[in-house]
Coordinates of C-alpha atoms in Angstrom, one line a residue:
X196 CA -112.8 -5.7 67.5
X197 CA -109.7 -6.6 65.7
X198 CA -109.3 -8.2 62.0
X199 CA -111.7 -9.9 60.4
X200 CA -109.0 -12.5 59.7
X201 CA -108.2 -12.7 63.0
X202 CA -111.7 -13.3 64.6
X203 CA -112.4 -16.6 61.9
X204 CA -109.9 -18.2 64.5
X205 CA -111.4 -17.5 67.6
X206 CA -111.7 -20.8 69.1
X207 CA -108.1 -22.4 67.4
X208 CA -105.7 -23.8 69.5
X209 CA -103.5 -20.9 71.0
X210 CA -99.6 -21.0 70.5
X211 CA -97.1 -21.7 73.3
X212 CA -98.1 -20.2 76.9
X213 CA -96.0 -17.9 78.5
X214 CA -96.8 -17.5 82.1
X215 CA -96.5 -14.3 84.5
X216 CA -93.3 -15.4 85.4
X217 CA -91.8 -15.8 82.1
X218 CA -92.9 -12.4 81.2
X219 CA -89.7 -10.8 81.9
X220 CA -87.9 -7.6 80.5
X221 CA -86.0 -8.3 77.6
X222 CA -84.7 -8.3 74.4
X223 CA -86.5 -8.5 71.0
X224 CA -87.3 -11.8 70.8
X225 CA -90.5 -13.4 72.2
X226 CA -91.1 -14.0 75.5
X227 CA -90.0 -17.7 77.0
X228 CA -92.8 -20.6 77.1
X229 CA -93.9 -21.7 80.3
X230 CA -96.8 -24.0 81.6
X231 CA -99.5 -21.0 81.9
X232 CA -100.3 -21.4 85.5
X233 CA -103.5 -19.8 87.5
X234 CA -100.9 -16.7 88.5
X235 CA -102.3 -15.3 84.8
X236 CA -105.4 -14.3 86.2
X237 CA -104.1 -13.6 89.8
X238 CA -106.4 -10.0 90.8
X239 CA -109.1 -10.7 88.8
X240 CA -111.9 -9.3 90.7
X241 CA -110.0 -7.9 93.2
X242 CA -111.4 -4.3 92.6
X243 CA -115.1 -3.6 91.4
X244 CA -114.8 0.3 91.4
X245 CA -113.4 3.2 89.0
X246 CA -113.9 5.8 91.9
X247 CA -114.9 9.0 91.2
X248 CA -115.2 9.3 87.0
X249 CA -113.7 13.1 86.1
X250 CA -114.7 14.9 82.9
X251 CA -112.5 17.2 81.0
X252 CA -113.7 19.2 77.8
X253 CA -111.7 17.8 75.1
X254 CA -111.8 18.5 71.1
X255 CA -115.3 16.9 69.9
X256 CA -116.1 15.9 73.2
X257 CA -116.8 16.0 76.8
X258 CA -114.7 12.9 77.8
X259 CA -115.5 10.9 81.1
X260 CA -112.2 9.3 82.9
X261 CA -111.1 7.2 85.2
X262 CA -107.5 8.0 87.1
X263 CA -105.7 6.3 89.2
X264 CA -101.9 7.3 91.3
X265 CA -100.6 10.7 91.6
X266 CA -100.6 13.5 89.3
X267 CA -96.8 14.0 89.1
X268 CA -96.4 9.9 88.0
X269 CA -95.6 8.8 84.8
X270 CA -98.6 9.0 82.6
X271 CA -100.4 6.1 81.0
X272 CA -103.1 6.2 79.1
X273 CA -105.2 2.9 78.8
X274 CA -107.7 2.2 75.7
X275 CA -110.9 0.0 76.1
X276 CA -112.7 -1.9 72.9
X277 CA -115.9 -2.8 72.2
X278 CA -118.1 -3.9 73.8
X279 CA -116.2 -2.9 76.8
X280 CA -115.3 0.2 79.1
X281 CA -113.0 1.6 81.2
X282 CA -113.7 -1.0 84.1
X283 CA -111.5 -3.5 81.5
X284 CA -108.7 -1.9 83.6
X285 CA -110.5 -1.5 87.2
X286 CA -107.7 -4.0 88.9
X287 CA -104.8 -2.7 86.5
X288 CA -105.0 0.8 87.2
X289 CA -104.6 0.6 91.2
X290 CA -101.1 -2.1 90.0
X291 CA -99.8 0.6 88.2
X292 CA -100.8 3.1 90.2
X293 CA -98.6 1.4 93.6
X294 CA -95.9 1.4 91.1
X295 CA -95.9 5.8 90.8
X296 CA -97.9 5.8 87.6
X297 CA -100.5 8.3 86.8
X298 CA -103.0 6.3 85.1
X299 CA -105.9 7.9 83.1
X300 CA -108.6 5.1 81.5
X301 CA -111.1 7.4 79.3
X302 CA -114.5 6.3 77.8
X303 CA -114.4 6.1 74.1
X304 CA -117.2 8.2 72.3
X305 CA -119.9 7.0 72.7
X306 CA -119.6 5.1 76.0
X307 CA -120.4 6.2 79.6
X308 CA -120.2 9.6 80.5
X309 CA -118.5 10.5 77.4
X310 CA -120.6 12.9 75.4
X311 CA -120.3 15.2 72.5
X312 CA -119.9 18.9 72.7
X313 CA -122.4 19.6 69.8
X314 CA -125.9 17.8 68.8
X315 CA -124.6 18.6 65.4
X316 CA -121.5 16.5 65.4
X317 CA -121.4 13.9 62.9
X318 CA -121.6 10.4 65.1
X319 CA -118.6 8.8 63.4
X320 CA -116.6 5.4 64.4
X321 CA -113.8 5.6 62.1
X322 CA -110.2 5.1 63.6
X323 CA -109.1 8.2 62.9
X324 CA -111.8 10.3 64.9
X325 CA -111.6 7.7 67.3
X326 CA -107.7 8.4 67.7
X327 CA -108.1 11.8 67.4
X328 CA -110.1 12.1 70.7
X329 CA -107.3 10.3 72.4
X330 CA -104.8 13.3 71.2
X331 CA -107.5 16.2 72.4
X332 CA -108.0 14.4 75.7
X333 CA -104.2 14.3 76.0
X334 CA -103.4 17.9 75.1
X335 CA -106.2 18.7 77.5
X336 CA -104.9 17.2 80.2
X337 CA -101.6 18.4 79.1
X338 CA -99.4 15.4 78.4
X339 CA -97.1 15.5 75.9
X340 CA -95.9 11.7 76.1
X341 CA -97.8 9.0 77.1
X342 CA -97.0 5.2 77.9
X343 CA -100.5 3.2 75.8
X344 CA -102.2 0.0 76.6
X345 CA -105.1 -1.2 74.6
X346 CA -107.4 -4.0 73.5
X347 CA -109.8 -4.2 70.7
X348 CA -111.2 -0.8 69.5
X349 CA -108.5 0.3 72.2
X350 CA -105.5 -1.4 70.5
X351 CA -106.5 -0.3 67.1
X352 CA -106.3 3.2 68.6
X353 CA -102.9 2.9 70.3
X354 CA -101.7 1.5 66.5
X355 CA -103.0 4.6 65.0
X356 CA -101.1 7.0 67.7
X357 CA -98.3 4.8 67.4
X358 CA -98.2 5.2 63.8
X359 CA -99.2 8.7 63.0
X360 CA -98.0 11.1 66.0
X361 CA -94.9 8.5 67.5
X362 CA -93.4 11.7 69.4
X363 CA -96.5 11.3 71.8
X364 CA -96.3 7.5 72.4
X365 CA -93.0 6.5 74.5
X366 CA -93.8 2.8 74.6
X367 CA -97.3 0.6 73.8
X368 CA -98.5 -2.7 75.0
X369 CA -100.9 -3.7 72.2
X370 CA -103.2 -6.8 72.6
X371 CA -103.6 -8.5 69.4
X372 CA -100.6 -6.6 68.1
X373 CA -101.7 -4.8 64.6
X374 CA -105.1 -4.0 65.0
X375 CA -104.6 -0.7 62.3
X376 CA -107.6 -1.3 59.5
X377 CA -107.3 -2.2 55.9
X378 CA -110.4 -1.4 54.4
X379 CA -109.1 -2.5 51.0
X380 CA -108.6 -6.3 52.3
X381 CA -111.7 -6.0 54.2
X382 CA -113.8 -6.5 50.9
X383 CA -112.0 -9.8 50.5
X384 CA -114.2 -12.7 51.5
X385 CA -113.2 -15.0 54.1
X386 CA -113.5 -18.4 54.2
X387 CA -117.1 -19.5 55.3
X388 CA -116.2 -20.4 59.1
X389 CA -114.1 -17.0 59.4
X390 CA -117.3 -15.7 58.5
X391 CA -119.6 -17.3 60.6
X392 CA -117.0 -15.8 63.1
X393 CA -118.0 -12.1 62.2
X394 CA -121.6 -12.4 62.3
X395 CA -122.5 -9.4 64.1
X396 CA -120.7 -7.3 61.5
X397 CA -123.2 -8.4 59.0
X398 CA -125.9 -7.7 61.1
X399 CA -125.1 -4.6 62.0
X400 CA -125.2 -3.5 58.1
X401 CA -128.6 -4.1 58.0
X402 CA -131.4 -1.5 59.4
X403 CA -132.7 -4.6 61.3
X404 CA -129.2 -5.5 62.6
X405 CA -128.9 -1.5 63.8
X406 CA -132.6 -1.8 65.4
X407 CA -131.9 -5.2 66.9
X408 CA -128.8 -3.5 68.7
X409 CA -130.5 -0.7 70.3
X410 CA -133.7 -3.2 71.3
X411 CA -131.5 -5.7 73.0
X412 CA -128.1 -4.2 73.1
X413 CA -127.6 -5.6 76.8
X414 CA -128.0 -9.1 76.2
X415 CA -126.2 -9.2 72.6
X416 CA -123.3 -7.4 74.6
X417 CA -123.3 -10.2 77.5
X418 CA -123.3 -12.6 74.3
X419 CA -120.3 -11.5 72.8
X420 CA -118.7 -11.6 76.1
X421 CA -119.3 -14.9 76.6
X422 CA -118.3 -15.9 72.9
X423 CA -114.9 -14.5 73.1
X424 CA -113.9 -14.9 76.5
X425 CA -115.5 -18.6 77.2
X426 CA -113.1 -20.0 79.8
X427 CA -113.8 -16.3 82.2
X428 CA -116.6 -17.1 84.8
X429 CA -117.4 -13.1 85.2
X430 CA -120.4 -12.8 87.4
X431 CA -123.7 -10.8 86.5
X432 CA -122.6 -7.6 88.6
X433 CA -119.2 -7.3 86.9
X434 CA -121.3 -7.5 83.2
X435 CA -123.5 -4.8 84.8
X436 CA -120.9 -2.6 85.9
X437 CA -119.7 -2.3 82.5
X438 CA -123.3 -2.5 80.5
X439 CA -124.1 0.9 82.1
X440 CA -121.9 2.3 79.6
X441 CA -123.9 1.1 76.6
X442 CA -126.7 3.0 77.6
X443 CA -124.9 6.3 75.7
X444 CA -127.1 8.0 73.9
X445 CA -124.7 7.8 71.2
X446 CA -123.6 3.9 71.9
X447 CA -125.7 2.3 69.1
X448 CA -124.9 5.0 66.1
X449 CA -120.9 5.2 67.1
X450 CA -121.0 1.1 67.1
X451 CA -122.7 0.8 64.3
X452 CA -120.9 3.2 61.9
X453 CA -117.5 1.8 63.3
X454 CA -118.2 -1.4 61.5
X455 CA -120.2 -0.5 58.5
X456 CA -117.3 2.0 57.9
X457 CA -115.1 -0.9 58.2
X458 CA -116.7 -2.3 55.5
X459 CA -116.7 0.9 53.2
X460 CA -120.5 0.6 53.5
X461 CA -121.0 3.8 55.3
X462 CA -118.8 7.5 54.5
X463 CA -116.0 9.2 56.6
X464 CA -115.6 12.5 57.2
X465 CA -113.7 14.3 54.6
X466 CA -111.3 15.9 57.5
X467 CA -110.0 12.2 58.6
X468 CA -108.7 11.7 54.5
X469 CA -105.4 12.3 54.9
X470 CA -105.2 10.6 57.7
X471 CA -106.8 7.4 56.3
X472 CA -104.7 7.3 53.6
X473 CA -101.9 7.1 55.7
X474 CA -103.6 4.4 57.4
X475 CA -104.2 2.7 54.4
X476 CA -100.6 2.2 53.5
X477 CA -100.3 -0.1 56.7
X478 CA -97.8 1.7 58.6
X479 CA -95.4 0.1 60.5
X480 CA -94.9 1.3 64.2
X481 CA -91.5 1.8 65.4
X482 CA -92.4 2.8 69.6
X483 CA -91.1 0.4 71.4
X484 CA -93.8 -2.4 71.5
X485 CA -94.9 -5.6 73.6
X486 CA -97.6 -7.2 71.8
X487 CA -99.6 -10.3 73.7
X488 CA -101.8 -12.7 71.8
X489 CA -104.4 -15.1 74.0
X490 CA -107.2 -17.9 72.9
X491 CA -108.8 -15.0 71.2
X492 CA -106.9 -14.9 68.6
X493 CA -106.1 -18.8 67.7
X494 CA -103.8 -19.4 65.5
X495 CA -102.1 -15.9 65.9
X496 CA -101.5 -16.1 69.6
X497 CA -98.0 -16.2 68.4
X498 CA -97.6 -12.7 67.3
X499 CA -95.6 -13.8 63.8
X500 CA -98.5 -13.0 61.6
X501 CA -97.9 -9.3 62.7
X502 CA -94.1 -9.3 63.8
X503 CA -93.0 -7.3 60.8
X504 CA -95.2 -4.1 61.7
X505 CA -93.1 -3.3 64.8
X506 CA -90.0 -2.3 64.0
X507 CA -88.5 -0.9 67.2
X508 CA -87.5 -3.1 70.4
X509 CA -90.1 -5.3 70.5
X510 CA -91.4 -8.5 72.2
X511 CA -94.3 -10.9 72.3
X512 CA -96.1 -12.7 74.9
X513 CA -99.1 -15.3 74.9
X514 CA -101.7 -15.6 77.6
X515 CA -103.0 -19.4 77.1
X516 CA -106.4 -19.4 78.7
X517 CA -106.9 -15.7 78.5
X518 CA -109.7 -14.4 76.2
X519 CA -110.5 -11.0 74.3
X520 CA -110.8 -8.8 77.6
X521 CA -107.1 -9.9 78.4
X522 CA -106.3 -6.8 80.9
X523 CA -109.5 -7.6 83.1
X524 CA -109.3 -11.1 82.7
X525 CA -105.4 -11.3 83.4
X526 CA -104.4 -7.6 85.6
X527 CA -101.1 -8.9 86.6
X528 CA -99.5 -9.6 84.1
X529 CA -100.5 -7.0 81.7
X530 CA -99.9 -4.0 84.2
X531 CA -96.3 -6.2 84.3
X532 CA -96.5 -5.7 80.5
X533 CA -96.9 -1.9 80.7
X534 CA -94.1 -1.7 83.5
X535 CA -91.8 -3.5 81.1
X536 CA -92.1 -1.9 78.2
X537 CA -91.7 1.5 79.5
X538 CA -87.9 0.1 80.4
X539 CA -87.7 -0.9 76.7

């Protein structure tokens, strides 16, 4: 998910709202505050199905997808984080899609229908491999440029494209803004109720914690759902659509090493070093870039705390009563996001 810093404010007050409406194309400043109005989460629920999931043999992995418009639109490729799946974007796709995109939403590894090529391949959650899958899948399908979108695990990989390969990214919208980690600072403690806001992570460094996960990975799942989303009423069928996905064979390891690697408590791979080190240097991104903050991330809503890592055209928006799942819980606005910025 994103920063540790971040997550400690989960439930702070949100910065100023700015509503569908005053999420217009612009300039480089922030967006305009409005009174956030019900129109934020206007299509929510509209659509419960992907369609027909496709697969396409790409680097490490067989990677399952979701694809919405026609095949000659403008392609955008939309990231999904943890613990999450492509459904995040089951109401955006078909926006963007009326609008002449072609949309593609894959299954990180480790999710779905997304499998590995070889039993033998290392099951690793760093950003790099993660990010790297994202480049095969797009040189497989044979897109040179792409439009991002991502939350979570799915922003920090649109950061890490945006950052490292920028001739394949035109534009990003990137929920939470810099999600690109520093596992240097993550040593650093926090203070004790930023901690108590990153629980999980500290159970999932323990063999219990990794046990516990497999045992009762669908109700700890629905748990975190709730914790960071808590003013979305999903229903049980639109949890279940999505837990389907955590039954991956590979779900559990990929989770788990993601966030003990986080915490330099588990290795890379040696092939992701130079990469990493990159990484490490905290890149700033210079795509063009909207970034949208919601309660989720408290006293960041506001986008300053990250403002300075985007250095091309750039603006911010805030979703008051939107949680961490901001494109399934608010479709119109961020497929209105993604149209934007592709202007920029």
């Amino acid at each position: 998910m994103i920063s540790r810093r971040k997550f400690g404010q989960v439930f702070a007050a949100g910065a100023a709202a700015a509503s569908l409406a005053a999420c217009s194309t612009g300039g480089g400043g922030p967006a305009p505050a409005a009174p956030a109005g019900d129109d934020l989460r206007a299509g929510s629920g509209k659509n419960t199905s992907l369609g027909p999931v496709r697969q396409v043999k790409a680097g490490l992995l067989n990677v399952g997808y979701a694809e919405w418009g026609p095949a000659t639109g403008k392609p955008v490729i939309l990231l999904h984080g943890w613990p999450y799946d492509p459904h995040s974007y089951v109401d955006v796709g078909p926006l963007l899609a009326a609008a002449g995109y072609r949309v593609i939403a894959p299954y990180l590894r480790g999710y779905g229908p997304t499998t590995f090529l070889s039993k033998d391949t290392f099951r690793n959650g760093q950003q790099a491999a993660v990010a790297l899958d994202v480049i095969a899948l797009m040189d497989a399908l044979h897109l040179d440029k792409v439009v991002l979108g991502g939350y979570d695990w799915g922003v920090r990989t649109a950061d890490v494209l945006s950052a490292l390969w920028p001739e394949r990214v035109k534009a990003m919208v990137a929920v939470s803004g810099y999600g690109i980690n520093d596992l240097k600072a993550n040593k650093e403690p926090l203070p004790p109720a930023a901690e108590y806001g990153w629980w999980y992570q500290y159970y999932f460094a323990t063999d219990r914690g990794e046990l516990g996960y497999a045992k009762y990975r669908h109700d700890f799942n629905k748990l975190i759902w709730k914790n960071v989303s808590p003013k979305w009423s999903f229903d049980d069928a639109t949890y279940e659509r999505m837990a389907e996905s955590f039954t991956n064979p590979d779900h559990v390891a990929i989770v788990v090493h993601n966030y003990r690697w986080r915490q330099s408590l588990a290795p890379g791979e040696p092939q992701y070093d130079g990469y990493e080190q990159k990484l490490a240097a905290g890149p700033t991104i210079g795509v063009p870039t909207i970034t949208i903050g919601s309660d989720f991330d408290g006293a960041t809503a506001d986008g300053k705390a990250y403002r300075a890592k985007f250095t091309g055209k750039y603006e911010h928006r805030t979703f008051t009563g939107i949680g961490h799942n901001v494109p399934q819980e608010a479709p119109q606005p961020f497929a209105k996001a993604i149209l934007d910025v592709d202007r920029f």
